[in-house]
Every structure is written in structure tokens, then in C-alpha cells.
Coordinates of C-alpha atoms in Angstrom, one line a residue:
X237 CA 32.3 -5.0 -11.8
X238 CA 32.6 -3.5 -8.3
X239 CA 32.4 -6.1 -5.4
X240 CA 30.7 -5.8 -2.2
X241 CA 31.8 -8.3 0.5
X242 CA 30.4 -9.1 3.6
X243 CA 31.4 -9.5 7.1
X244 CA 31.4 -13.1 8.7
X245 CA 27.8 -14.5 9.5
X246 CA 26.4 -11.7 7.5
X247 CA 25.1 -13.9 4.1
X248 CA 22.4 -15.3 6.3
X249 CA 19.5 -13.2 4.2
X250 CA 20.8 -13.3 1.4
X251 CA 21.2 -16.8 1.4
X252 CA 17.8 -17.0 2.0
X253 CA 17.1 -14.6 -1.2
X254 CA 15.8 -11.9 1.1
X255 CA 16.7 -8.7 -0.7
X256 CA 18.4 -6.8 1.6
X257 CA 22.1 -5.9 2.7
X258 CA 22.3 -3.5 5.7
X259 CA 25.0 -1.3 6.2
X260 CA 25.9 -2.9 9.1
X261 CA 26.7 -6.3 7.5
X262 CA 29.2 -4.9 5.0
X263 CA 33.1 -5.6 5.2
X264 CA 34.3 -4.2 2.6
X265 CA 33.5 -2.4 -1.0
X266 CA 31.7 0.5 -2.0
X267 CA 30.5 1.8 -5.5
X268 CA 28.6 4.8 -7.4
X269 CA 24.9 5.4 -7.2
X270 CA 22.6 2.6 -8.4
X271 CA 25.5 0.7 -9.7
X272 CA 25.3 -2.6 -10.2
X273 CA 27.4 -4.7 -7.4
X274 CA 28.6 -8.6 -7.2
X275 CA 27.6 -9.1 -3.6
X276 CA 30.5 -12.3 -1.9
X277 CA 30.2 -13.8 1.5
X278 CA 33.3 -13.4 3.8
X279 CA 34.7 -16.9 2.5
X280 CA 34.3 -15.2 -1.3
X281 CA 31.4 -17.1 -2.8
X282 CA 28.7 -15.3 -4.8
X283 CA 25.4 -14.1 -3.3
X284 CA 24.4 -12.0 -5.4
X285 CA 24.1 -8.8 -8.2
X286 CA 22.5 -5.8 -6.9
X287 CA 22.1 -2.1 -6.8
X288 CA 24.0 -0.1 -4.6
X289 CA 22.9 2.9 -2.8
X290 CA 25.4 4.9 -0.9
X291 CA 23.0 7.2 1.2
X292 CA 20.7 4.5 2.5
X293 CA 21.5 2.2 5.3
X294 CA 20.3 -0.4 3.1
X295 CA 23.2 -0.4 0.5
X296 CA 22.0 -3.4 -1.4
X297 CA 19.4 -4.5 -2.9
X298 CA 19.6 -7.7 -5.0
X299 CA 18.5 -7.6 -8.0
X300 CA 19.3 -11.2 -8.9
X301 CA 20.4 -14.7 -7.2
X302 CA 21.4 -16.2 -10.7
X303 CA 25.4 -16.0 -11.3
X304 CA 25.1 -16.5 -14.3
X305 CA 22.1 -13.7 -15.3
X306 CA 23.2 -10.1 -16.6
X307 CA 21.4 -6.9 -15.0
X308 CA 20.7 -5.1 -18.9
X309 CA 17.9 -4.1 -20.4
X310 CA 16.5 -7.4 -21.1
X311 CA 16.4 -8.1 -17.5
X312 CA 14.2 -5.6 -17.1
X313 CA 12.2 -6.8 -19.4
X314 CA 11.8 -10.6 -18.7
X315 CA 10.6 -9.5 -14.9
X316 CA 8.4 -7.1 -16.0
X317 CA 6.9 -9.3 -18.3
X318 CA 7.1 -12.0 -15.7
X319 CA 5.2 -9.4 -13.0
X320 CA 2.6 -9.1 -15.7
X321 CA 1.8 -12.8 -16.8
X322 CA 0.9 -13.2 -12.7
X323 CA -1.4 -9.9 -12.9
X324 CA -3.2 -11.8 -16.0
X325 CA -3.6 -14.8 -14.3
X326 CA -5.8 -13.4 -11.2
X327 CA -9.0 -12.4 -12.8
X328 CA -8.5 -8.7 -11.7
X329 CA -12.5 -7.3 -12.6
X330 CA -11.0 -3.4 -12.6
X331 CA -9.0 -1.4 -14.4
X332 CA -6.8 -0.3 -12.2
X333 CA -3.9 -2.9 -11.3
X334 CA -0.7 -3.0 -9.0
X335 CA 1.6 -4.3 -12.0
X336 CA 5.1 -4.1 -10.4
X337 CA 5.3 -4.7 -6.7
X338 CA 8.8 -3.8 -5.8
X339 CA 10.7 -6.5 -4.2
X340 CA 7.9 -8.8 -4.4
X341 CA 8.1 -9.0 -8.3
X342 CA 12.2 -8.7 -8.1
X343 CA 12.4 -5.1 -8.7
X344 CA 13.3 -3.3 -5.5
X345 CA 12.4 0.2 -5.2
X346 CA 10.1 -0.2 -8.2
X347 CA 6.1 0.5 -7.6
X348 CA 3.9 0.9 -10.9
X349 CA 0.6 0.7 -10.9
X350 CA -1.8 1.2 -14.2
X351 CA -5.6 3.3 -14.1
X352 CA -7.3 2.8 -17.4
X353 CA -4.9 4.0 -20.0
X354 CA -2.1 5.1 -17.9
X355 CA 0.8 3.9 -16.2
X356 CA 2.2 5.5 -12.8
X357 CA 5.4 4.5 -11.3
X358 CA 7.4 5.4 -8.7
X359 CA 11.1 4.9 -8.3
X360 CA 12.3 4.7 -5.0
X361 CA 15.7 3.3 -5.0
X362 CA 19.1 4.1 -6.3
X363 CA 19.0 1.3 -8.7
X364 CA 15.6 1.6 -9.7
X365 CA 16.5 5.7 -10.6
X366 CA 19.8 4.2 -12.1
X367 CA 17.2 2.4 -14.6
X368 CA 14.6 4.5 -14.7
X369 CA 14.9 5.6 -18.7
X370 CA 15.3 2.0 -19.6
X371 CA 12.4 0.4 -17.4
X372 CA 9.8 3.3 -18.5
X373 CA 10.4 1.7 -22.4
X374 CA 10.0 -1.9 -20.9
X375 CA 7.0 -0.7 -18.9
X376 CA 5.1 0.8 -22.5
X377 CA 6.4 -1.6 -24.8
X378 CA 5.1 -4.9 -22.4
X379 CA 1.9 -2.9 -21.8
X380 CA 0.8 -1.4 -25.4
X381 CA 0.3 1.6 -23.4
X382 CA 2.2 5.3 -24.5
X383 CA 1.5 7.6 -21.0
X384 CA 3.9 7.2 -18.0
X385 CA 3.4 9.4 -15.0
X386 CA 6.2 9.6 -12.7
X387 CA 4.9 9.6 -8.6
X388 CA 8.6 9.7 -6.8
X389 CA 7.4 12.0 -4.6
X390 CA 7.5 9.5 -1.8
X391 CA 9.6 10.5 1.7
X392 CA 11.5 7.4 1.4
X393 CA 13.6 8.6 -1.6
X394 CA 14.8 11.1 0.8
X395 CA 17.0 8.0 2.3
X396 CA 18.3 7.6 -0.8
X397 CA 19.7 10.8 -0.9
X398 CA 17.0 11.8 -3.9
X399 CA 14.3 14.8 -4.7
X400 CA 11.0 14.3 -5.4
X401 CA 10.2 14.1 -9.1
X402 CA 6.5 14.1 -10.4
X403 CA 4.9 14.2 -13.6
X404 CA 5.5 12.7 -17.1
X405 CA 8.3 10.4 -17.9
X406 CA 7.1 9.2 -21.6
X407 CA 3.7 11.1 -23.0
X408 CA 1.4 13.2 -21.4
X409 CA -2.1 14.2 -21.7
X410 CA -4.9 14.6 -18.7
X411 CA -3.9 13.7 -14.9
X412 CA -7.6 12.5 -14.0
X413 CA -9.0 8.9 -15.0
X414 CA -12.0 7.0 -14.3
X415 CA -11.4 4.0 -12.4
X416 CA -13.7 0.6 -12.6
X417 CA -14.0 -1.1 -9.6
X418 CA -16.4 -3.7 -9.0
X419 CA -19.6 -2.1 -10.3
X420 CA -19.0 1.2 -9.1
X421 CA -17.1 4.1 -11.2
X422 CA -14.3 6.3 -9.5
X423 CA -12.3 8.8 -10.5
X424 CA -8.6 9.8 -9.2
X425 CA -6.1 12.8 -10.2
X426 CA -2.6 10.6 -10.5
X427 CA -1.2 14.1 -10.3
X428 CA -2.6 14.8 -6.7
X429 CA -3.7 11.5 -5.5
X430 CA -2.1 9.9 -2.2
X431 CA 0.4 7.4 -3.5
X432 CA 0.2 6.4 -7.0
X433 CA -3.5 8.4 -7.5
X434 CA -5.5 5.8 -5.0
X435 CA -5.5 3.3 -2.7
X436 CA -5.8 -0.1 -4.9
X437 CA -4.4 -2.7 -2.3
X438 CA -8.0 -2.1 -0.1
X439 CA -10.1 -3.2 -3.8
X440 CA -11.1 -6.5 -2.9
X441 CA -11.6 -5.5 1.2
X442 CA -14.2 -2.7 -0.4
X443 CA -15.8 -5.3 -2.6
X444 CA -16.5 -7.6 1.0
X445 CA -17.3 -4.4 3.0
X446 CA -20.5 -4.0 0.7
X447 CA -21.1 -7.6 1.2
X448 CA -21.1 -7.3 4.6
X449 CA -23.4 -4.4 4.9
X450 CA -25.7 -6.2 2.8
X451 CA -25.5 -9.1 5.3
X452 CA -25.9 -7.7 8.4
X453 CA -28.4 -5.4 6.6
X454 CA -26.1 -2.4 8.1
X455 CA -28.1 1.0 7.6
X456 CA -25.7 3.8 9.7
X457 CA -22.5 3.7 8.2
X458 CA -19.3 5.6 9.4
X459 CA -16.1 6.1 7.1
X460 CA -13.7 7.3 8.9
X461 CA -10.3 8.7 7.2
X462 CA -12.5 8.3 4.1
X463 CA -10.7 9.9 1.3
X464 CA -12.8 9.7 -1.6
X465 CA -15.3 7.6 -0.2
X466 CA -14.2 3.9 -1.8
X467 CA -15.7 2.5 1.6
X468 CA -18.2 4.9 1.5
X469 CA -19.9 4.1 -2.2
X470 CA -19.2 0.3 -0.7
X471 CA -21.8 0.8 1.7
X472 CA -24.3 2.7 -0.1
X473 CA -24.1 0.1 -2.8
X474 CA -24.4 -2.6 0.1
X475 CA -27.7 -0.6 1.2
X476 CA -26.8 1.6 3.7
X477 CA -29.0 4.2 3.7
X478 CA -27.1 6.8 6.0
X479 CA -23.3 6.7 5.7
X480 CA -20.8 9.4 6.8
X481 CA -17.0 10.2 5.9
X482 CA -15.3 11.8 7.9
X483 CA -11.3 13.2 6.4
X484 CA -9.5 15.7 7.0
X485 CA -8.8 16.8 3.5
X486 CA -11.8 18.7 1.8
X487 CA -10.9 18.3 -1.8
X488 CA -10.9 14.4 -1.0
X489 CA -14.4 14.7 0.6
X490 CA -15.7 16.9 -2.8
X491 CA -14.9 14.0 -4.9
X492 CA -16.4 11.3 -2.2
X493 CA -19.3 13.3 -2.4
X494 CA -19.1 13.3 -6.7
X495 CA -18.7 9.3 -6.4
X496 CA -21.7 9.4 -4.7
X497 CA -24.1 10.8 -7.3
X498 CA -21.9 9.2 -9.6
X499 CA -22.7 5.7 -8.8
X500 CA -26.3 6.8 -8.8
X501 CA -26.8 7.1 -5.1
X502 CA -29.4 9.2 -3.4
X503 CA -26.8 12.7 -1.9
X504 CA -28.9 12.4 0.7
X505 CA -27.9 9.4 2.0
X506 CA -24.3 10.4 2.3
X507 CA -22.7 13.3 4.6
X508 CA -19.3 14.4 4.2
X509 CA -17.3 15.5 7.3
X510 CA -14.3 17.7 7.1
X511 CA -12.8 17.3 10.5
X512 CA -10.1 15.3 12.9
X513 CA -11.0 11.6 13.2
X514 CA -10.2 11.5 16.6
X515 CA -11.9 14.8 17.5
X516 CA -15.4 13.3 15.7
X517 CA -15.7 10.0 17.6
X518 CA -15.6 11.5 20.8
X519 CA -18.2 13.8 20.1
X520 CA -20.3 11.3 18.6
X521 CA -20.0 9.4 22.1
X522 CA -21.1 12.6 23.6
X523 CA -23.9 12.9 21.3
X524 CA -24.6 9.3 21.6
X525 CA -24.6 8.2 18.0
X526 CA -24.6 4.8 17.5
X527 CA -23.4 3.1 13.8
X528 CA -24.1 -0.3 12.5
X529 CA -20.9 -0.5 10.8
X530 CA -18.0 1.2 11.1
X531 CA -14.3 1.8 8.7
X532 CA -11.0 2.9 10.6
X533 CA -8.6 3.1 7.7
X534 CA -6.5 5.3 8.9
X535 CA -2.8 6.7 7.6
X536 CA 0.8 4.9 8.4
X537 CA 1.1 5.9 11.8
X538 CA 4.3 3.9 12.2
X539 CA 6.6 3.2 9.1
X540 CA 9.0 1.6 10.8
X541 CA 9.5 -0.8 14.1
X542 CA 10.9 2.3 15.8
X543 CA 7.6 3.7 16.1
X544 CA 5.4 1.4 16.5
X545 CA 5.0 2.1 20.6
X546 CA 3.7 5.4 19.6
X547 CA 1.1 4.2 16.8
X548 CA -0.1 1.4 19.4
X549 CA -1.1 4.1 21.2
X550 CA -2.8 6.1 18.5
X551 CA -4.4 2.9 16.6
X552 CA -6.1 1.6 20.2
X553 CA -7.6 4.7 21.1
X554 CA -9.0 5.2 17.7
X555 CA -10.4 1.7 18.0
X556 CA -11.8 2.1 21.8
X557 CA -13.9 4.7 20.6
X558 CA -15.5 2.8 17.4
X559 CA -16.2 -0.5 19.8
X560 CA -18.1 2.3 21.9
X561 CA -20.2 3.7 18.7
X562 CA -20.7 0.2 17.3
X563 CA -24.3 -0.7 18.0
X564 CA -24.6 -4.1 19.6
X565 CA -24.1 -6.6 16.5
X566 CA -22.3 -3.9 14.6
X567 CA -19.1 -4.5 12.1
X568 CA -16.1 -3.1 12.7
X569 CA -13.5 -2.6 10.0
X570 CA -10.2 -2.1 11.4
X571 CA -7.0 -1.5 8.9
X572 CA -3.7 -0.7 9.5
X573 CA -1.0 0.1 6.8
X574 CA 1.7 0.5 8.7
X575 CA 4.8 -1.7 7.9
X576 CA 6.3 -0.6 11.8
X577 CA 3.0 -3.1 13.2
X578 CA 2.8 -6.6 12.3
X579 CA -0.2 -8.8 12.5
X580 CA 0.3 -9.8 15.6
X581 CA 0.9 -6.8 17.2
X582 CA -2.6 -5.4 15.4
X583 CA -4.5 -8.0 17.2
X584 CA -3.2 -7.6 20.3
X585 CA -4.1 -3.7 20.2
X586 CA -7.4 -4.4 18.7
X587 CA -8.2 -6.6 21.9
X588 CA -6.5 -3.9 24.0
X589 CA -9.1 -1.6 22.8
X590 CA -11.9 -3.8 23.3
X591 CA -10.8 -4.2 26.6
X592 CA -10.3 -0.6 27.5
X593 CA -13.9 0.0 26.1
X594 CA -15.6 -2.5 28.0
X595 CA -16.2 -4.9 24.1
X596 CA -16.1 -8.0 23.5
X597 CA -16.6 -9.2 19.7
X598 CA -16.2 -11.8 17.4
X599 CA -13.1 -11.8 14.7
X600 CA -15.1 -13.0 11.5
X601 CA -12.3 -12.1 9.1
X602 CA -8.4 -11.0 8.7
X603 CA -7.3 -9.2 5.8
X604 CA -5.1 -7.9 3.8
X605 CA -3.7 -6.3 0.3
X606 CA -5.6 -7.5 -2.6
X607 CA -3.4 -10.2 -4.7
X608 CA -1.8 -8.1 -6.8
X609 CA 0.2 -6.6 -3.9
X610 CA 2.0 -9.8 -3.4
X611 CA 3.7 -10.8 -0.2
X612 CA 6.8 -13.3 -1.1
X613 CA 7.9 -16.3 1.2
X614 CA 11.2 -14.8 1.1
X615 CA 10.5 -11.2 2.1
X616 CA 7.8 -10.9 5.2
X617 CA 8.3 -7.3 5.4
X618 CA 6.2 -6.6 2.0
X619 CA 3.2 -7.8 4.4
X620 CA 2.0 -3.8 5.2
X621 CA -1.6 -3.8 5.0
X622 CA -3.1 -5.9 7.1
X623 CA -7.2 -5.3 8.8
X624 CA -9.9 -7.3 11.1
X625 CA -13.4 -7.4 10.6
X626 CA -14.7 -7.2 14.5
X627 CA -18.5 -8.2 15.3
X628 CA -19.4 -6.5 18.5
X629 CA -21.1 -9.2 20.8

């Protein structure tokens, strides 16, 4: 067994079981891809086993706290098994579940979510890859399921010094699933979906949206960077009568507009844009289109602290404009997924943007991932997701 030690001061993390050792914090020790590592302080003592990645500046990532444990097979399988029991234990009312949640369920670099009968993972980490044969059988034998589909086709494996690799790991069979959410019936392609197929960590802020609409007895909706329309079917269900999504992706409009008459909604109610989000708010305010609530879910504009200055600017402007369309007592549902911007931050450009526009409004709600995208005590930076629900005075 390799060890890794670091330099003086450096254990502070660890010792607080955060996951991560930096580059920067290393004195000595290096190893192959993915292997596993005894991590020491600069006085010797243990800190911890992890994976060891020699591309990324992060070169460890702990995989246990526990001297005594062994990183083997069955490792694997108590924390997936352990990941699993908290899933059961939160009342999930869909079929489509976050089951792994990277460092949050002790498995850096390890994302797996399950639609229906199918499991999708992605492995984005040296020691995840290391383990990938061995977790796949943990991940089928734990579930009762026999279909794996493989997603690493994230960016971030590409710090890892790794390729992108989609499609089936164990089994195989159709790419497109229905998806239960709520009451409402979606359908995804884990092939050609963003992420893992869909967007499961907004579930529970789509299930309030509707509520809210109902509430506020919302009738002109606006869904902006839509996708396929989970906001969108949301409002309609919540009695919206004229709701528009507007994406820049037509294929992801086409199967908005199939959830639509899917769900059992009136196609007339709904109007699928394919256009620049940006572009379309300001020539509503030309127009002089008002909404009664509107959804800015847009992209990761800033995946790391290093950009956030530059996806301020783009999240306040988008916001400006939608306090402008909001009609006076209108909702505003304002997300950001970008780990770069913190909660704080997010307010602060929120209010920027009602300032610029000349708004004032009401914060009724703050938001997040649904539950089973934990956040741990011990590692803040799994908070991404993060949204306010705005009334406009």
C-alpha cells in the first residue's frame, strides 16, 4: 500500500472528513491511476484510504476514515447498500431516484441514478473508473435490476485525464423510459438526455411550482430554458391555461410538446419556443407581454468559483428582465445550478436584479435539490442547486 503524506497544516479537511486532498497540500508520494492510497499527516498519523488520481489537481479522494476498514468489493457493497436504505426511507412517489450521490453517499466520483427499470451511472473519478466493473455488480445485485447504462460522458472526466464512455455496462435493451413523477407521466432517452437522461434534483421544486400556480391562480406561464417541459406540464397541471417554453434545443421542445398531450392537456394551451432565452425576454418587453409566473432554470453558467463574476453577470440580467415581464403579484422561479455561486451570492444577484429593474418582491421560498441529492455536514460544496421563489410587490 502506497502512502500519500501531507505537508504541515495540510490535514485540516481531512480531519474534518471532508473528501478532498489538493495537489497543493501534498508532501510527498504518488501512485497509479485510481489506486488505493493510505493518506498520513506530516507527523505520520493516518487520515485516511483513498483513490488517487494523478491528472486531477484533486489527487485524493477518501474513500474511508476507518483504519481499520478495507477498500474490496464488499466496501462497495455495504455503501451502496447503505446509499439505498436512505433512498427507502424518504417516501420518494416516482420512479426515477438519485441512488448514489457521489461524495455525499461516500463514493466520490460516483453518480447513479435509476428511471423505471434501469440504472445510469456515471463514473467520474479515477477511483470510481478503477472500480467500475466491480460497483456495476454491487449496483444490480443491491437493486434486483439487470440494465446498466453507462453516462461518463461528463467534461469533468476530462480532469481526470479520461474519455467519454456511453452506453451499456451490463445488459441492454431500449434507451427511452417513462418516468412517474407526481401524477404526471414523462419520458427521457438516457442515451441523449442531459446528464443521466433528466433533471431529477428539480422533482419536488416541480411538484410546488404547480402548487403555486394553483395558488396564485397563475394563468400565463413562461418556461424558460424549458427542456422537456417538467415546469411546463407543472403549470398546466396547476391550471395554467397559456404556458410557453422557450429552449434552445428543438428535439427537447418536441418531447415538451409530447408531455403535453401526454398528461392529457389541451396543445393548445402550450406553445413551444425554439430560440435564445435572452433574445426572447427582451422582445417580450418590447412586445409588452406580461406573465403571471415565470421559471429561469437555466444551465451551469459557472462551474467553478473562477467564474462566478462572469455568470453574476449573466444570471442578473436574465433575472432583470423576468421582474420586468412579471405582472404585478406574479411568481418568479429563479434557479441556479451552478456549484461556482453559493446561496448567498444568488440572493445578492437576485436583489441586484430587482434593483436594476426598478422590483421589489417578496422571498416566499428558498430551494434546493430534492432529498435524494443529499448535501453532507462535512462537504458544503455538494450544495449546487440552489433557487428562490420571488413575489413581485
Amino acid at each position: 500500500m502506497k502512502t500519500i503524506q501531507l505537508r504541515p497544516g495540510k490535514e485540516r479537511s481531512l480531519l474534518r472528513r471532508h473528501p478532498w486532498g489538493f495537489e497543493g497540500s501534498i508532501a510527498k508520494g504518488k501512485a497509479d491511476f485510481g489506486e488505493t492510497v493510505r493518506v498520513v499527516g506530516s507527523d505520520g498519523g493516518f487520515l485516511c484510504w483513498a483513490a488517487y488520481s494523478p491528472s486531477s489537481s484533486i489527487k485524493v479522494r477518501a474513500w474511508s476514515f476507518d483504519e481499520a476498514e478495507r477498500i474490496d468489493a464488499e466496501f462497495f457493497e455495504r455503501r451502496i447498500l447503505a446509499a439505498l436504505a436512505v433512498r427507502e426511507r424518504l417516501g420518494i412517489e416516482s420512479n426515477g431516484v438519485r441512488l448514489i450521490h457521489g461524495e455525499a453517499d461516500g463514493l466520490p466520483g460516483l453518480i447513479v441514478d435509476r428511471y423505471a427499470d434501469t440504472l445510469v451511472a456515471q463514473f467520474l473519478a479515477a477511483g470510481t473508473e478503477q472500480w467500475k466493473g466491480v460497483i456495476a455488480d454491487a449496483l444490480l445485485a443491491a437493486t434486483g435490476l439487470a440494465k446498466l447504462y453507462e453516462r461518463s460522458d461528463s467534461g469533468v472526466r476530462q480532469l481526470e485525464g479520461l474519455p467519454p464512455v456511453p452506453g451499456w455496462l451490463r445488459g441492454e435493451g431500449p434507451t427511452t423510459v417513462e418516468l412517474l413523477e407526481s401524477s404526471w407521466r414523462l419520458t427521457l432517452d438516457v442515451a441523449e438526455g442531459h446528464k443521466t437522461g433528466y433533471y431529477l434534483d428539480q422533482r419536488d421544486n416541480r411538484r410546488d411550482f404547480a402548487v403555486w400556480v394553483r395558488r396564485l391562480k397563475a394563468q400565463r406561464v413562461l418556461n424558460c430554458y424549458s427542456y422537456t417541459g417538467g415546469f411546463s406540464v407543472a403549470a398546466l397541471a396547476g391550471g395554467a391555461t397559456e404556458v410557453t417554453s422557450v429552449d434552445s434545443s428543438a428535439p427537447a421542445l418536441a418531447r415538451a410538446t409530447a408531455h403535453v398531450v401526454l398528461n392529457g392537456f389541451d396543445p393548445a394551451h402550450h406553445t413551444a419556443l425554439d430560440a435564445d432565452v435572452n433574445a426572447t425576454l427582451r422582445q417580450f418587453l418590447k412586445e409588452g407581454r406580461q406573465f403571471d409566473a415565470i421559471v429561469l432554470d437555466p444551465p451551469k453558467f459557472a462551474p467553478s468559483a473562477a467564474h462566478a463574476e462572469r455568470a453574476s453577470r449573466a444570471y442578473k440580467d436574465i433575472n432583470r428582465l423576468g421582474l420586468k415581464l412579471l405582472a404585478p403579484g406574479g411568481l418568479l422561479a429563479t434557479y441556479s445550478c451552478s456549484g461556482g455561486v453559493g446561496p448567498e451570492l444568488f440572493h445578492k444577484i437576485v436583489a441586484s436584479a430587482g434593483t436594476d429593474s426598478g422590483v421589489d418582491g417578496a422571498i416566499v421560498a428558498r430551494v434546493g435539490a430534492a432529498p435524494d441529492h443529499p448535501q453532507t455536514l462535512c462537504f458544503p460544496e455538494g450544495e449546487y442547486l440552489k433557487g428562490l421563489l420571488v413575489l413581485k410587490r
